[in-house]
Amino acid sequence: MLHCHSLDITGRSAHVIGRVSMDTSIIDLSSAADLKPSLGDLVEVCGPSQSLDELAKAIGSIPNEVLTTLGSRSVRSYVGDHVLSVAGSLHRPGDRRDY
């Protein structure tokens, strides 16, 4: 995933910087100085603010490829055969967690 797309964090859009490394993305919060994210806040990859189709188009892919490349640590919500949302959580670089 390249920097040409954004993620939703606590209801605000934030751009992804650079490429995904392993299954980690860096989010640019400089345009949202008033945003005070906390560890554990959900980051929406796709959902109400950005559909799976929109995300796939932004990164030059197709929806099925996006879903299969998201790590197993991402929380997925489905309604029938449709993806409702995919989200991860904020953590400090180097934090180790059991997922």
mmCIF file of C-alpha atoms in Angstrom:
data_model
loop_
_atom_site.group_PDB
_atom_site.id
_atom_site.type_symbol
_atom_site.label_atom_id
_atom_site.label_comp_id
_atom_site.label_asym_id
_atom_site.label_seq_id
_atom_site.Cartn_x
_atom_site.Cartn_y
_atom_site.Cartn_z
ATOM 1 C CA MET A 1 0.000 0.000 0.000
ATOM 2 C CA LEU A 2 1.360 3.366 -0.959
ATOM 3 C CA HIS A 3 0.895 6.848 0.480
ATOM 4 C CA CYS A 4 -1.867 7.576 -2.043
ATOM 5 C CA HIS A 5 -4.566 6.486 0.359
ATOM 6 C CA SER A 6 -5.784 7.361 3.797
ATOM 7 C CA LEU A 7 -7.107 5.590 6.860
ATOM 8 C CA ASP A 8 -9.725 6.734 9.333
ATOM 9 C CA ILE A 9 -8.574 7.213 12.919
ATOM 10 C CA THR A 10 -11.053 8.312 15.568
ATOM 11 C CA GLY A 11 -13.305 9.721 12.853
ATOM 12 C CA ARG A 12 -10.595 11.700 11.033
ATOM 13 C CA SER A 13 -8.820 10.922 7.789
ATOM 14 C CA ALA A 14 -5.035 10.492 7.924
ATOM 15 C CA HIS A 15 -2.699 9.673 5.041
ATOM 16 C CA VAL A 16 -0.469 6.617 5.028
ATOM 17 C CA ILE A 17 3.229 7.420 4.570
ATOM 18 C CA GLY A 18 5.357 5.155 2.388
ATOM 19 C CA ARG A 19 4.851 1.440 1.963
ATOM 20 C CA VAL A 20 3.601 -1.200 4.347
ATOM 21 C CA SER A 21 6.504 -2.903 6.119
ATOM 22 C CA MET A 22 5.600 -6.443 7.140
ATOM 23 C CA ASP A 23 2.045 -5.616 8.251
ATOM 24 C CA THR A 24 2.692 -2.168 9.718
ATOM 25 C CA SER A 25 1.756 1.228 8.260
ATOM 26 C CA ILE A 26 2.885 4.693 9.323
ATOM 27 C CA ILE A 27 0.125 7.294 9.504
ATOM 28 C CA ASP A 28 0.812 11.022 8.988
ATOM 29 C CA LEU A 29 -1.039 12.966 11.691
ATOM 30 C CA SER A 30 0.604 16.344 10.951
ATOM 31 C CA SER A 31 -2.545 17.729 9.297
ATOM 32 C CA ALA A 32 -4.613 16.794 12.358
ATOM 33 C CA ALA A 33 -2.634 18.442 15.159
ATOM 34 C CA ASP A 34 -5.726 18.535 17.376
ATOM 35 C CA LEU A 35 -6.192 14.776 17.029
ATOM 36 C CA LYS A 36 -5.000 13.028 20.165
ATOM 37 C CA PRO A 37 -4.947 9.312 19.354
ATOM 38 C CA SER A 38 -4.398 6.842 22.157
ATOM 39 C CA LEU A 39 -2.790 3.430 22.104
ATOM 40 C CA GLY A 40 -5.450 0.895 21.228
ATOM 41 C CA ASP A 41 -7.633 3.329 19.216
ATOM 42 C CA LEU A 42 -9.113 1.644 16.167
ATOM 43 C CA VAL A 43 -7.830 2.627 12.740
ATOM 44 C CA GLU A 44 -10.338 1.934 9.989
ATOM 45 C CA VAL A 45 -8.730 0.556 6.826
ATOM 46 C CA CYS A 46 -12.024 0.261 4.991
ATOM 47 C CA GLY A 47 -15.589 0.752 6.105
ATOM 48 C CA PRO A 48 -18.101 3.620 6.178
ATOM 49 C CA SER A 49 -15.457 6.292 5.484
ATOM 50 C CA GLN A 50 -13.702 4.369 2.674
ATOM 51 C CA SER A 51 -15.163 1.359 0.904
ATOM 52 C CA LEU A 52 -13.115 -1.699 0.067
ATOM 53 C CA ASP A 53 -13.541 -0.840 -3.621
ATOM 54 C CA GLU A 54 -12.225 2.704 -3.041
ATOM 55 C CA LEU A 55 -9.220 1.411 -1.103
ATOM 56 C CA ALA A 56 -8.423 -1.163 -3.789
ATOM 57 C CA LYS A 57 -8.611 1.495 -6.515
ATOM 58 C CA ALA A 58 -6.396 3.901 -4.508
ATOM 59 C CA ILE A 59 -3.634 1.313 -4.174
ATOM 60 C CA GLY A 60 -3.967 -0.118 -7.693
ATOM 61 C CA SER A 61 -5.442 -3.445 -6.672
ATOM 62 C CA ILE A 62 -8.736 -5.340 -6.539
ATOM 63 C CA PRO A 63 -10.946 -5.853 -3.463
ATOM 64 C CA ASN A 64 -10.231 -9.584 -3.097
ATOM 65 C CA GLU A 65 -6.474 -9.006 -3.147
ATOM 66 C CA VAL A 66 -6.780 -6.299 -0.480
ATOM 67 C CA LEU A 67 -8.737 -8.607 1.826
ATOM 68 C CA THR A 68 -6.341 -11.513 1.407
ATOM 69 C CA THR A 69 -3.266 -9.375 2.077
ATOM 70 C CA LEU A 70 -4.558 -7.822 5.295
ATOM 71 C CA GLY A 71 -2.972 -9.501 8.288
ATOM 72 C CA SER A 72 -4.905 -11.824 10.567
ATOM 73 C CA ARG A 73 -4.610 -9.250 13.371
ATOM 74 C CA SER A 74 -7.033 -6.934 11.565
ATOM 75 C CA VAL A 75 -10.581 -7.050 12.899
ATOM 76 C CA ARG A 76 -13.101 -7.717 10.136
ATOM 77 C CA SER A 77 -16.854 -7.103 10.306
ATOM 78 C CA TYR A 78 -19.142 -8.732 7.743
ATOM 79 C CA VAL A 79 -22.810 -8.483 6.806
ATOM 80 C CA GLY A 80 -23.671 -11.505 4.681
ATOM 81 C CA ASP A 81 -21.063 -11.664 1.926
ATOM 82 C CA HIS A 82 -20.142 -7.990 2.264
ATOM 83 C CA VAL A 83 -17.251 -6.585 4.269
ATOM 84 C CA LEU A 84 -18.626 -3.971 6.629
ATOM 85 C CA SER A 85 -15.261 -2.783 7.963
ATOM 86 C CA VAL A 86 -11.647 -3.731 8.577
ATOM 87 C CA ALA A 87 -9.754 -2.118 11.446
ATOM 88 C CA GLY A 88 -6.483 -2.412 13.328
ATOM 89 C CA SER A 89 -5.248 -0.706 16.459
ATOM 90 C CA LEU A 90 -2.551 1.841 17.273
ATOM 91 C CA HIS A 91 0.602 0.738 19.027
ATOM 92 C CA ARG A 92 4.101 2.075 19.537
ATOM 93 C CA PRO A 93 6.840 0.804 17.233
ATOM 94 C CA GLY A 94 8.490 -2.188 18.847
ATOM 95 C CA ASP A 95 5.547 -3.066 21.106
ATOM 96 C CA ARG A 96 4.974 -6.803 21.282
ATOM 97 C CA ARG A 97 1.429 -7.979 21.727
ATOM 98 C CA ASP A 98 -0.478 -11.228 21.643
ATOM 99 C CA TYR A 99 -3.282 -10.889 19.125
#
